mmCIF file of C-alpha atoms and ligand atoms in Angstrom:
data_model
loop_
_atom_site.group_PDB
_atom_site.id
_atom_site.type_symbol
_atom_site.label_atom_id
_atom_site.label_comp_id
_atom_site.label_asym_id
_atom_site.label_seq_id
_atom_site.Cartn_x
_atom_site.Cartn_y
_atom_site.Cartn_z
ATOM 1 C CA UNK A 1233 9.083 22.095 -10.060
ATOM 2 C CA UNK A 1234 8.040 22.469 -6.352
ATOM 3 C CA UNK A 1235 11.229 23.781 -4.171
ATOM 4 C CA UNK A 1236 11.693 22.358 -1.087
ATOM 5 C CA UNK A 1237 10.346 25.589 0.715
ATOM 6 C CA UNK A 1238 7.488 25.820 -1.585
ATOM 7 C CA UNK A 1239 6.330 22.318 0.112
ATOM 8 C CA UNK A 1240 7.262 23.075 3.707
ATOM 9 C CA UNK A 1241 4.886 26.540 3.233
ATOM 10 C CA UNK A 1242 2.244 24.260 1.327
ATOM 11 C CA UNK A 1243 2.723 21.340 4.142
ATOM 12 C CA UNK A 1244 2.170 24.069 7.050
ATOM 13 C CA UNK A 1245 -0.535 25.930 5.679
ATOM 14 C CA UNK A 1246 -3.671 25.108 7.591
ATOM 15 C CA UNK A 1247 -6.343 27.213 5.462
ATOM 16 C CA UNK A 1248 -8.649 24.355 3.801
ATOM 17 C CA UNK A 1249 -8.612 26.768 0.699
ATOM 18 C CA UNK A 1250 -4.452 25.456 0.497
ATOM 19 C CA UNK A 1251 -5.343 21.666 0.074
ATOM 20 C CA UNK A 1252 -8.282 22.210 -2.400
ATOM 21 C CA UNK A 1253 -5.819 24.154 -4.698
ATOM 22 C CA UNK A 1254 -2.941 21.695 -4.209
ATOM 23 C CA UNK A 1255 -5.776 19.215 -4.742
ATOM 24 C CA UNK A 1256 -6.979 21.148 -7.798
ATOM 25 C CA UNK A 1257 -3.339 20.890 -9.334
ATOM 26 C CA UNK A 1258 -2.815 17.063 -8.736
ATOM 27 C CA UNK A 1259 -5.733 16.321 -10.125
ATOM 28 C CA UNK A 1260 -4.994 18.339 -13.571
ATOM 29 C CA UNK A 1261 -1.562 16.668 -13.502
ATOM 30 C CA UNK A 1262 -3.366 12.834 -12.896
ATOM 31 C CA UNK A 1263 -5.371 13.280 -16.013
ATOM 32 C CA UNK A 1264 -2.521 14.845 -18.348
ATOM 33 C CA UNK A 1265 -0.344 11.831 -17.274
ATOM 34 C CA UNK A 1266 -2.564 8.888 -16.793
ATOM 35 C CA UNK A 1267 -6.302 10.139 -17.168
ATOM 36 C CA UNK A 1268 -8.872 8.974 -15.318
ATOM 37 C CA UNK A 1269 -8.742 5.732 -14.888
ATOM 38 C CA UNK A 1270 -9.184 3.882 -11.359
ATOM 39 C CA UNK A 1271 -8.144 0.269 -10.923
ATOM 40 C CA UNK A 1272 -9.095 -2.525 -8.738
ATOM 41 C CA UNK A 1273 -7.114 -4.647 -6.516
ATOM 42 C CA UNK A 1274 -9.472 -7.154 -4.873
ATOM 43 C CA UNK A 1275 -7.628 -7.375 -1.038
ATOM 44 C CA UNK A 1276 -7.156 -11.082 0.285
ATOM 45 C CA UNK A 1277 -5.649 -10.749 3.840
ATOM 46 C CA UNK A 1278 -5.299 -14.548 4.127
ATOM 47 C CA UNK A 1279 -2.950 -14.511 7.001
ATOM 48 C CA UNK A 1280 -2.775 -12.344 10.068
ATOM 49 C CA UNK A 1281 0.414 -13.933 12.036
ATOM 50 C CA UNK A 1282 3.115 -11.418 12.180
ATOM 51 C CA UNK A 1283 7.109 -12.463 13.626
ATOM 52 C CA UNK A 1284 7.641 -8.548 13.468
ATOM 53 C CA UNK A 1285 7.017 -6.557 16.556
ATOM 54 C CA UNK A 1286 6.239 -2.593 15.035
ATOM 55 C CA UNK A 1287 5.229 -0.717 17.769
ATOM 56 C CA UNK A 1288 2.201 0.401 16.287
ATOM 57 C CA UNK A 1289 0.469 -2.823 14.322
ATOM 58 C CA UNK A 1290 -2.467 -4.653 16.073
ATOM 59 C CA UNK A 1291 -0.797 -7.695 14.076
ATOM 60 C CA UNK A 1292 2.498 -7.544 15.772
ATOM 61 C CA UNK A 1293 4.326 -10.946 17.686
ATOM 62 C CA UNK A 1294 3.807 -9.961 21.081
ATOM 63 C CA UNK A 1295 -0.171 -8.595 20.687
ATOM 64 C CA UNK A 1296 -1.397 -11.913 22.083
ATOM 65 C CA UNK A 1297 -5.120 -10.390 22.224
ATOM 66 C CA UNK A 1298 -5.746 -11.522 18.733
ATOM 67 C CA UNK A 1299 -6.863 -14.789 17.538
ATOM 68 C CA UNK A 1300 -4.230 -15.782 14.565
ATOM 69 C CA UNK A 1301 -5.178 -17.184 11.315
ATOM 70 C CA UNK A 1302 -3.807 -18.472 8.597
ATOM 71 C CA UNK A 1303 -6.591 -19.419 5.656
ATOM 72 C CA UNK A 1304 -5.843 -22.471 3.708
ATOM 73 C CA UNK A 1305 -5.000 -22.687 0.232
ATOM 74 C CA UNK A 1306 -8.497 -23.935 -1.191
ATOM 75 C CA UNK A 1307 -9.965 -20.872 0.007
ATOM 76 C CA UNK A 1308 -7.935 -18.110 -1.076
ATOM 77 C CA UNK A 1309 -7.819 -19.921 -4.430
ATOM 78 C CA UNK A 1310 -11.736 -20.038 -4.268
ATOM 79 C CA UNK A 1311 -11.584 -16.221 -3.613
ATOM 80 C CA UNK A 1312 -8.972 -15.658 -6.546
ATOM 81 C CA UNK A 1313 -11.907 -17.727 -8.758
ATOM 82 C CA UNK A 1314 -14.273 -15.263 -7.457
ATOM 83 C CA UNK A 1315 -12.909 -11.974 -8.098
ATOM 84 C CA UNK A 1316 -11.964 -13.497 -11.189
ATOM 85 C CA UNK A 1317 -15.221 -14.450 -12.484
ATOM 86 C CA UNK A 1318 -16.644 -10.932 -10.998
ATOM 87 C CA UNK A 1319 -14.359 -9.320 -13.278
ATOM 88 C CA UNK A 1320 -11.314 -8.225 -11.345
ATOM 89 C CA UNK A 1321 -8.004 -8.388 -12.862
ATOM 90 C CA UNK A 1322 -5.769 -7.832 -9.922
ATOM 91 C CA UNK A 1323 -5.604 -8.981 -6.490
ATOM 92 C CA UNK A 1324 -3.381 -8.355 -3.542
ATOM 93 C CA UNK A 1325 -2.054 -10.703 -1.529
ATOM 94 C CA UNK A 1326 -1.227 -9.562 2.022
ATOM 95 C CA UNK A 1327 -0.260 -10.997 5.390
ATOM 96 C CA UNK A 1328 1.484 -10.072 7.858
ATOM 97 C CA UNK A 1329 5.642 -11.369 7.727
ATOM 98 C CA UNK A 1330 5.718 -14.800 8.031
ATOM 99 C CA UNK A 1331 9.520 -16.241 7.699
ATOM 100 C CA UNK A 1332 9.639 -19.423 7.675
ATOM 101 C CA UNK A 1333 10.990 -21.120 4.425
ATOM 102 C CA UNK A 1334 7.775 -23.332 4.158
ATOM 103 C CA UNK A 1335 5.224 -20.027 4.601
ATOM 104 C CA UNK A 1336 7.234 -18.683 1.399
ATOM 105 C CA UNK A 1337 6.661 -22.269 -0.662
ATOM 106 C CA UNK A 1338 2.741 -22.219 0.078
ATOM 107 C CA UNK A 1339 2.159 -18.685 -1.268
ATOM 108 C CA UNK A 1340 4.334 -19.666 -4.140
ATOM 109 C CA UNK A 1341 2.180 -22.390 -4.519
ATOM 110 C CA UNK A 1342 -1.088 -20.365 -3.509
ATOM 111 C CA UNK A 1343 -0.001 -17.961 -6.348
ATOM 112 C CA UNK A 1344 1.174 -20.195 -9.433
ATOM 113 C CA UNK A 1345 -2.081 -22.136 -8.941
ATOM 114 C CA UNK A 1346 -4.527 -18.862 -9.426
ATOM 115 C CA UNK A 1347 -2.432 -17.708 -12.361
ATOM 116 C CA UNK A 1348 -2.845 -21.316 -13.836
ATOM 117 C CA UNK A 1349 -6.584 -21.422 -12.962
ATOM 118 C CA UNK A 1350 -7.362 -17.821 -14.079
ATOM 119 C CA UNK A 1351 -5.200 -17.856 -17.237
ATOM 120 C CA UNK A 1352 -7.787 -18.349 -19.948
ATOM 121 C CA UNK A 1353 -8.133 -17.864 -23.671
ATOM 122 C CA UNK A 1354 -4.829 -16.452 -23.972
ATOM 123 C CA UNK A 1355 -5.185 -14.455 -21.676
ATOM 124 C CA UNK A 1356 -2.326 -13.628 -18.683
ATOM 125 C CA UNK A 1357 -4.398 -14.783 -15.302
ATOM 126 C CA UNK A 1358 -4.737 -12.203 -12.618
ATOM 127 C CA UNK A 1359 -2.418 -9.789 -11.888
ATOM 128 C CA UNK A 1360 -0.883 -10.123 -8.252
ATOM 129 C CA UNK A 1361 0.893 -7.738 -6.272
ATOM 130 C CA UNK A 1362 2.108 -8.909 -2.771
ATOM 131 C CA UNK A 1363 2.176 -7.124 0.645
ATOM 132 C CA UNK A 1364 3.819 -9.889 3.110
ATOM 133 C CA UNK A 1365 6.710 -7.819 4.257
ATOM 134 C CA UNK A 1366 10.634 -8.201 4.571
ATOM 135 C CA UNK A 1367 12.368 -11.459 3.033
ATOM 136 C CA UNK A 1368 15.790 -12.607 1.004
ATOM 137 C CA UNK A 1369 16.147 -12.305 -2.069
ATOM 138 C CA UNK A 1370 15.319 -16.026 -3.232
ATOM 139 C CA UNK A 1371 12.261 -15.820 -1.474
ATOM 140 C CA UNK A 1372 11.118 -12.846 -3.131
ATOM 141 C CA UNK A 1373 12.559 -14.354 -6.218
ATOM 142 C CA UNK A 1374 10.776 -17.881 -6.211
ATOM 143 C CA UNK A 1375 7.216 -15.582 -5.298
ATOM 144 C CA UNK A 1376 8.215 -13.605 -8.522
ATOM 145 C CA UNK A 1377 8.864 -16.789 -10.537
ATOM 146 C CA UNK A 1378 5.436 -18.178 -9.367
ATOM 147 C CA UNK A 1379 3.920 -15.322 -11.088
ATOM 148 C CA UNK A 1380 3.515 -11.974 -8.048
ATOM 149 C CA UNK A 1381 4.719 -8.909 -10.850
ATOM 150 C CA UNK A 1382 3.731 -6.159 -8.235
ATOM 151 C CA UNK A 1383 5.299 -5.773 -4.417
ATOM 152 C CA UNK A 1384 4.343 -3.518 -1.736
ATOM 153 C CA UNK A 1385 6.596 -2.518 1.210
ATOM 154 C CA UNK A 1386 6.229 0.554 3.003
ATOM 155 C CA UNK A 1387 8.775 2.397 4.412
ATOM 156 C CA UNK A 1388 6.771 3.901 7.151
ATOM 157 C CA UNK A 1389 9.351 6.927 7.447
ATOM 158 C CA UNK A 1390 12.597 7.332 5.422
ATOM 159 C CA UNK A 1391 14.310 9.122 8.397
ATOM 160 C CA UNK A 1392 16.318 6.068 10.350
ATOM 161 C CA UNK A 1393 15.800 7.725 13.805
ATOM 162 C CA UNK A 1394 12.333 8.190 13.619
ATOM 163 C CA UNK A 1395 11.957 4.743 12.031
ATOM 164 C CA UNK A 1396 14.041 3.545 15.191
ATOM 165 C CA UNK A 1397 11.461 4.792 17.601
ATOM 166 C CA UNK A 1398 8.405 3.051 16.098
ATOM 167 C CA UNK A 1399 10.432 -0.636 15.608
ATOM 168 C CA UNK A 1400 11.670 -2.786 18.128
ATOM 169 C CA UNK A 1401 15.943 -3.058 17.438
ATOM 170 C CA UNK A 1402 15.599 -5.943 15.253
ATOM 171 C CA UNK A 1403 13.946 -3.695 12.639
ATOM 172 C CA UNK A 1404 16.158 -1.514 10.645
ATOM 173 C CA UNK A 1405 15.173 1.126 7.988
ATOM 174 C CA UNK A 1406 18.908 0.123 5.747
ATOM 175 C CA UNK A 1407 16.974 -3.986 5.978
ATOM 176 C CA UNK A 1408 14.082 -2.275 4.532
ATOM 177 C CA UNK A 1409 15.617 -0.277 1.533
ATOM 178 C CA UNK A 1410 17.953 -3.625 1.093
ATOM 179 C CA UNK A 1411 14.662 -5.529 0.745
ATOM 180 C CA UNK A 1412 13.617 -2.533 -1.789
ATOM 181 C CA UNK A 1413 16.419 -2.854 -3.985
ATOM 182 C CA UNK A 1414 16.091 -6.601 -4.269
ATOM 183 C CA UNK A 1415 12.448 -6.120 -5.555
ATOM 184 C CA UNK A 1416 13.688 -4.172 -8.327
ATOM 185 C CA UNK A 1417 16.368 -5.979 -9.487
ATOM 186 C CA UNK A 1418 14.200 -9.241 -9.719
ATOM 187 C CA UNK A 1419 12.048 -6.852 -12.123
ATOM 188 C CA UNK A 1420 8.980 -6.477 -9.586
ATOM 189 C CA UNK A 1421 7.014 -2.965 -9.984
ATOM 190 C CA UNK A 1422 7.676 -2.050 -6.565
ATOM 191 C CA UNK A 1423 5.490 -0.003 -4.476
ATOM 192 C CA UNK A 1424 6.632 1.578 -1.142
ATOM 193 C CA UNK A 1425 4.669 4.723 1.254
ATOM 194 C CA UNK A 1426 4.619 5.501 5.202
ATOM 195 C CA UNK A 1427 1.808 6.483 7.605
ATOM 196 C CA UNK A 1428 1.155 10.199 8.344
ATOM 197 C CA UNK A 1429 0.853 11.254 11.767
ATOM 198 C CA UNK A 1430 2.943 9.190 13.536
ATOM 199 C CA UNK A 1431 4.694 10.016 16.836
ATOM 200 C CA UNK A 1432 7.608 12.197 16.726
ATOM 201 C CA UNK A 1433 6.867 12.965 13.086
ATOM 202 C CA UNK A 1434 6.906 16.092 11.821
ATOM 203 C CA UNK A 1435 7.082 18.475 8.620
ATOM 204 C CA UNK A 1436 10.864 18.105 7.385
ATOM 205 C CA UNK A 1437 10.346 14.137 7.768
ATOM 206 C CA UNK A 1438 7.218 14.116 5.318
ATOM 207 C CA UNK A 1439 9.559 16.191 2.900
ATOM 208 C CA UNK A 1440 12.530 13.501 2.964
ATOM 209 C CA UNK A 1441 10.198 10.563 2.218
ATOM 210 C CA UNK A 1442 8.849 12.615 -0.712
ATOM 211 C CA UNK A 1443 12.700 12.902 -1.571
ATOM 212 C CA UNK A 1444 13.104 9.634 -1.128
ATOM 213 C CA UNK A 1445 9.904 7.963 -3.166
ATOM 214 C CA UNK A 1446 11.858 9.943 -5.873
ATOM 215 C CA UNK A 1447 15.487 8.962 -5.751
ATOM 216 C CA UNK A 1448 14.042 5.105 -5.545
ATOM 217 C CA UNK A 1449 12.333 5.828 -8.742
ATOM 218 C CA UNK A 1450 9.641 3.969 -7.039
ATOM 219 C CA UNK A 1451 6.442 2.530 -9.070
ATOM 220 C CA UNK A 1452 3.647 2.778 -7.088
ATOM 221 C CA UNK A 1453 2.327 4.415 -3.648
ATOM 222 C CA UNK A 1454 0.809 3.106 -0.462
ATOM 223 C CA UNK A 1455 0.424 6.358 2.294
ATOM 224 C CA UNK A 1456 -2.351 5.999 4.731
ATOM 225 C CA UNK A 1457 -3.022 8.230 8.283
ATOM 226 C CA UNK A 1458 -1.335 6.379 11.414
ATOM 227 C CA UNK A 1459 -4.335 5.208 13.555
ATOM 228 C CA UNK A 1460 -3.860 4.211 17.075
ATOM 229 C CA UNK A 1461 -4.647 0.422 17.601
ATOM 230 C CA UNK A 1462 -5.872 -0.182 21.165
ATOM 231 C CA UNK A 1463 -3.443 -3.315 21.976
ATOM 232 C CA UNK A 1464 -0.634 -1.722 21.242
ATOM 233 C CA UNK A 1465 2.278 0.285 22.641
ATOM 234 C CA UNK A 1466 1.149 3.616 20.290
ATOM 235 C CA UNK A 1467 -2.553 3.002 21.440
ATOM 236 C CA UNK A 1468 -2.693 6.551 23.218
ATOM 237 C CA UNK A 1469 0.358 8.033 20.502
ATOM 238 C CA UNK A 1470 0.598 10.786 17.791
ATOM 239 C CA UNK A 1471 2.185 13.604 16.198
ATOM 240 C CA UNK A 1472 1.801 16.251 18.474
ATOM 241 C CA UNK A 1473 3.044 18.619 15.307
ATOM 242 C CA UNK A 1474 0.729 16.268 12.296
ATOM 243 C CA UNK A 1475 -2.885 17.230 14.288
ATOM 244 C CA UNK A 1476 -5.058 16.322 11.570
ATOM 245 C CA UNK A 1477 -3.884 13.152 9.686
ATOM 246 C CA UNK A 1478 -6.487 13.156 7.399
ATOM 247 C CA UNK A 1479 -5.740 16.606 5.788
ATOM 248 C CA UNK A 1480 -2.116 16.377 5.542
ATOM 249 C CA UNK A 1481 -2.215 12.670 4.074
ATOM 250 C CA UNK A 1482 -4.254 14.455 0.753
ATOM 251 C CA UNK A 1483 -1.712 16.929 0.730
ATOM 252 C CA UNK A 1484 1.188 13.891 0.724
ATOM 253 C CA UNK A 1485 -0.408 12.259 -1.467
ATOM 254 C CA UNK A 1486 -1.398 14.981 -3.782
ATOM 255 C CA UNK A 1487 2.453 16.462 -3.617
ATOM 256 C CA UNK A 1488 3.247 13.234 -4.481
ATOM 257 C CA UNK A 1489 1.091 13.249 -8.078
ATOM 258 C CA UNK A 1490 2.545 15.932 -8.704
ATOM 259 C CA UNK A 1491 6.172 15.280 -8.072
ATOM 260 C CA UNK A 1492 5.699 11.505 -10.147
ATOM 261 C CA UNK A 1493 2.975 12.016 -12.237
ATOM 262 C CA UNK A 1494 2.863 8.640 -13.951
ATOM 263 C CA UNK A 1495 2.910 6.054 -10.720
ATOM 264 C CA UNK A 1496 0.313 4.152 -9.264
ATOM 265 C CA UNK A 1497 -1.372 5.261 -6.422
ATOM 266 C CA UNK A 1498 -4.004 3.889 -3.839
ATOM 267 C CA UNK A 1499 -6.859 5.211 -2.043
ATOM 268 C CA UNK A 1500 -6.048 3.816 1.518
ATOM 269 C CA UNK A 1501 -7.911 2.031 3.771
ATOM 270 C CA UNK A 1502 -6.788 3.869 6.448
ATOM 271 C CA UNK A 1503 -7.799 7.083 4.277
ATOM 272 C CA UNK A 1504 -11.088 5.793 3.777
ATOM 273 C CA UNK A 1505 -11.415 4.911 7.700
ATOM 274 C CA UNK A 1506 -11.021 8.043 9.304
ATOM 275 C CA UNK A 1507 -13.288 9.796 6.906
ATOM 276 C CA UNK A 1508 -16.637 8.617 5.233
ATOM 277 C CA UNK A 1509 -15.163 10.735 2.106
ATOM 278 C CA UNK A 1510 -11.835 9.532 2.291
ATOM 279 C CA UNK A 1511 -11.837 7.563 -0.667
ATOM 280 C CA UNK A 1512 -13.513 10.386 -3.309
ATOM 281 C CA UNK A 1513 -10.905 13.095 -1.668
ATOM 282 C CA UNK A 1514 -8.036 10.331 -1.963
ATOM 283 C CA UNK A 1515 -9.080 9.782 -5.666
ATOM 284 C CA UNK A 1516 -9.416 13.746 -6.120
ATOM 285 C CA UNK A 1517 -6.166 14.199 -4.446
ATOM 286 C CA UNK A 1518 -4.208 11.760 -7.154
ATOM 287 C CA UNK A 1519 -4.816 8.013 -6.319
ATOM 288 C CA UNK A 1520 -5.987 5.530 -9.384
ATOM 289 C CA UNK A 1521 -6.160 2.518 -7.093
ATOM 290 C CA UNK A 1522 -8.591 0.813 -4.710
ATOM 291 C CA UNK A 1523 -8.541 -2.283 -3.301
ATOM 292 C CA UNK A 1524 -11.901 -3.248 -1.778
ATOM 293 C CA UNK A 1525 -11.184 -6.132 1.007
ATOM 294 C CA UNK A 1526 -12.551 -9.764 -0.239
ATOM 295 C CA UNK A 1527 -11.315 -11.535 2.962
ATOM 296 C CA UNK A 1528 -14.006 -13.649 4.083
ATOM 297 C CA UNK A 1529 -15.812 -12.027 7.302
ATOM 298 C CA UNK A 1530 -14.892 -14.707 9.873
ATOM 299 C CA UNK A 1531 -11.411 -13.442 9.417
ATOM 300 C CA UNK A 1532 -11.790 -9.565 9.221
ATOM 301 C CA UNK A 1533 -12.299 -9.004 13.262
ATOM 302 C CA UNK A 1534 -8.735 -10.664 13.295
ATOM 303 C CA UNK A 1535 -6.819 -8.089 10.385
ATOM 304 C CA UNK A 1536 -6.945 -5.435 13.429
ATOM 305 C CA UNK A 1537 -3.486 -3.448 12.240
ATOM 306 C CA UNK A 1538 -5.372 -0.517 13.311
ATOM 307 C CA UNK A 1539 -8.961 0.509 15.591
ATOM 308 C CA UNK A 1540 -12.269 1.353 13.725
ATOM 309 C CA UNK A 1541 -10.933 -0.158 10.073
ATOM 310 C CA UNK A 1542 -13.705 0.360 7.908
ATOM 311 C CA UNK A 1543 -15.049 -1.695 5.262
ATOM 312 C CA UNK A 1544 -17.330 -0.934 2.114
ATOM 313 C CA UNK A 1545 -18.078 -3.217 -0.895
ATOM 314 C CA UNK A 1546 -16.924 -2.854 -4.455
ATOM 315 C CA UNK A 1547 -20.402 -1.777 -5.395
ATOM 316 C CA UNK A 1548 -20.705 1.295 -3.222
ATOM 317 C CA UNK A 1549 -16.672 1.985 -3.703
ATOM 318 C CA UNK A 1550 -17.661 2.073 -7.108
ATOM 319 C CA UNK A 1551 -20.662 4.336 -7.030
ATOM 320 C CA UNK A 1552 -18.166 6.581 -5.096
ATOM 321 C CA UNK A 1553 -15.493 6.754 -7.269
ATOM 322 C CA UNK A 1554 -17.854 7.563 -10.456
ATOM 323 C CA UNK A 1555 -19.726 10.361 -8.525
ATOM 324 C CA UNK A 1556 -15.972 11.681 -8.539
ATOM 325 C CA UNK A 1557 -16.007 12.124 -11.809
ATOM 326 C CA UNK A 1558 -13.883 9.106 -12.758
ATOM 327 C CA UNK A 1559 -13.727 5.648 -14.066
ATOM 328 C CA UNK A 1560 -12.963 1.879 -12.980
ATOM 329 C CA UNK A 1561 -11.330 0.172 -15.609
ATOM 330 C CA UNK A 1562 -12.098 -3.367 -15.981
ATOM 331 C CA UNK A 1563 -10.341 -5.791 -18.465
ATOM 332 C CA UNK A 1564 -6.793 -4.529 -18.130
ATOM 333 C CA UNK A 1565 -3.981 -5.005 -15.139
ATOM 334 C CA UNK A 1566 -3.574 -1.493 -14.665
ATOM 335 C CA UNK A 1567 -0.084 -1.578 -14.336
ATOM 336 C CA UNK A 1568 2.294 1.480 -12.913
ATOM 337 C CA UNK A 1569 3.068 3.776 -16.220
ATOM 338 C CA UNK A 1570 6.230 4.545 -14.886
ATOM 339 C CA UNK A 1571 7.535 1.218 -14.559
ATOM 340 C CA UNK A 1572 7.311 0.800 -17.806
ATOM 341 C CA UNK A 1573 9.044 4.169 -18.622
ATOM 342 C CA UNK A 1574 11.725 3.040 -16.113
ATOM 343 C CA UNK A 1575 12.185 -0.318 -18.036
ATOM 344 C CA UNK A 1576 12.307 1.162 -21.698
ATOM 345 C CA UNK A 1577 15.149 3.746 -20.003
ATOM 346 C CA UNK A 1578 16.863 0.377 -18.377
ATOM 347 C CA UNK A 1579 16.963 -0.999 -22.427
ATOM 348 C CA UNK A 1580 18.078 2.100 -24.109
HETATM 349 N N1 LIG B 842 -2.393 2.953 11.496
HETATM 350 C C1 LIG B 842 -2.364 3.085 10.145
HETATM 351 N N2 LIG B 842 -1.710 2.246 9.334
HETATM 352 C C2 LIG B 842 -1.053 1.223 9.904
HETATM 353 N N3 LIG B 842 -0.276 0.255 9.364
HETATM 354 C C3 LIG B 842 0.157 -0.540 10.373
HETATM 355 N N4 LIG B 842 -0.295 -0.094 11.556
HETATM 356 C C4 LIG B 842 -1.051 1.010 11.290
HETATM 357 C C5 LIG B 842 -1.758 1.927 12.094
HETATM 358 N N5 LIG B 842 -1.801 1.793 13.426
HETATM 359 C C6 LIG B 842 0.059 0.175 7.955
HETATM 360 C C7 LIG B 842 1.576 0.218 7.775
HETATM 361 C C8 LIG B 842 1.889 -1.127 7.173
HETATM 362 C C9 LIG B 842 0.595 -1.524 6.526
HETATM 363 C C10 LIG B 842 0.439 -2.992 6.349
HETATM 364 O O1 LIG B 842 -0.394 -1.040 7.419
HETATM 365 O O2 LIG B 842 1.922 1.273 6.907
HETATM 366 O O3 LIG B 842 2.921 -1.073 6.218
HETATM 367 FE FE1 LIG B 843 3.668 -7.166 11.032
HETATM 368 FE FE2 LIG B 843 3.297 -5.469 8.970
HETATM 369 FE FE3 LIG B 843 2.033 -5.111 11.295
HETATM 370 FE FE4 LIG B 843 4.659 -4.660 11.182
HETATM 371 S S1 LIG B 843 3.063 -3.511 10.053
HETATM 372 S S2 LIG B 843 3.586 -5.812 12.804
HETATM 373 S S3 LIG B 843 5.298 -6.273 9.725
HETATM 374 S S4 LIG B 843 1.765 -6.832 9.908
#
């Protein structure tokens, strides 16, 4: 097992010929544990209003230089149809955190009516994994009752300071965890990650949230480089320790196949953003999931969490990831191996 000193030197180490080994390993360890498969989630960002204020979103409250949207029902249910019929079996949901009671009962609605819709011939429906932020329990409960099996929330940093000096006061990294916690007990798979690079971050924080994605037990893995967003109050900010994002996210993320071998783990947008190779390194580096972006053009200019975001369709994602070396998998959900594991332990 990889000591904590082991990382730090591996972490530090700024000779390319350091990643491609640690690359090297996570890959051998990705196909002994869950081959080499890739997954899709088809991305529906079908709502950009945010009531949170982090300090470096382009969605946050008080960014009034974007124009808000919300789309209606009949079109991300159109979309659902559409990734459906194309093939997909998964889709995620995301928006930014919208709290009102009645924002929770439309996406419950939104999502029991594309399970209904897409559930044919025996078969389960799509598979839907959300990404709409911090809520109670019962809300996160009635979205799981709808028929959302999958949850992403990042933790953006497991170190409470430096998670204090990103978020306004009214954000707290113990609400965060909380909101964790509840995700598992309703039986979710829950997914969690931070951004790499951020300001103030540095080498020993990276190693805690590797600690941490560990003692959560946690199912899947979201970790992307922090890029500056221009309307925002990080829109000049960085790690002045984390120069080069890009690098250290592939070694995060490929530390992280190899500490928890069997969870799911995505290619990044943000990955894919600041480098045209992003997403055949991320794959290399230990990530089985993409999620090319479906939302409808019209809205995309608006989904500005961060400058430059870069899109690419499923066909050339695709072409990508088999030049890898590897494989999409359609006709199954692709679900996280080690929740699974962690369920069967929960029974015995
Ligand atoms: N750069 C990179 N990623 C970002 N996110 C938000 N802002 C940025 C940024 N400036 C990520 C966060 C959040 C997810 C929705 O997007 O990790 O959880
Ligand atoms: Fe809102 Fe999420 Fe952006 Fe924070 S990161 S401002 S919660 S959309």
């Amino acid at each position: 097992m990889l000591s904590k000193d082991r990382i730090y030197s591996i972490l530090s180490n700024e000779d390319p010929a350091c990643l491609e080994d640690l690359i090297a390993r996570a890959e051998a360890v990705r196909i002994k544990n869950i081959g080499n498969d890739v997954y899709i989630r088809g991305l529906i960002e079908f709502s950009n209003r945010c009531y949170a204020n982090c300090y470096y979103c382009g969605l946050r409250k008080s960014n009034h230089q974007v124009t808000r949207y919300s789309m209606p029902k009949e079109e991300i249910v159109n979309l659902a149809l559409y990734a459906c019929d194309s093939g997909l079996q998964s889709l995620a949901l995301q928006a930014g955190e919208n709290r009102n009671k009645s924002d929770i009962d439309f996406i419950a609605d939104v999502i029991a009516t594309i399970k209904e819709l897409t559930a044919r011939d025996g078969s389960p429906g799509l598979g839907i994994t959300l990404s709409i932020g911090e809520h109670d329990y019962h809300s996160y409960k009635k979205l799981f009752d709808a028929g959302a099996h999958r949850y992403l929330l990042r933790i953006e940093t497991s170190d409470p300071v430096l998670f204090s000096t990103i978020h306004p006061p009214s954000q707290s990294l113990d609400r965060r965890i909380a909101c964790l916690d509840d995700l598992k007990s309703i039986g979710y798979q829950v997914g969690t990650g931070i951004m790499v690079g951020l300001p103030g971050q540095n080498l020993e924080h990276i190693i805690k949230d590797l600690e941490f994605f560990q003692e959560k037990d946690i199912d899947m893995l979201g970790m992307g480089p922090f890029i500056p967003q221009t309307d925002t109050p990080f829109a000049h900010a960085g790690s002045s320790i984390i120069k080069d994002s890009y690098s250290m996210t592939l070694k995060v993320m490929a530390l992280a196949r190899i500490l928890m071998p069997d969870i799911n783990m995505v290619a990044s947008t943000a990955l894919q953003s600041v480098n045209p190779k992003g997403l055949s390194a991320g794959i290399k580096a230990g990530a089985n999931i993409i999620m090319p972006v479906l939302t409808p053009e019209l809205y995309r200019e608006s989904y500005i969490i961060y400058d430059n975001k870069k899109y690419k369709p499923l066909e050339i994602l695709e072409q990508e990831v088999v030049a890898s070396g590897y494989h999409i998998t359609y006709g199954q959900w692709g679900d996280s191996l080690h929740y699974f594991k962690r369920i069967e332990e929960k029974l015995r």
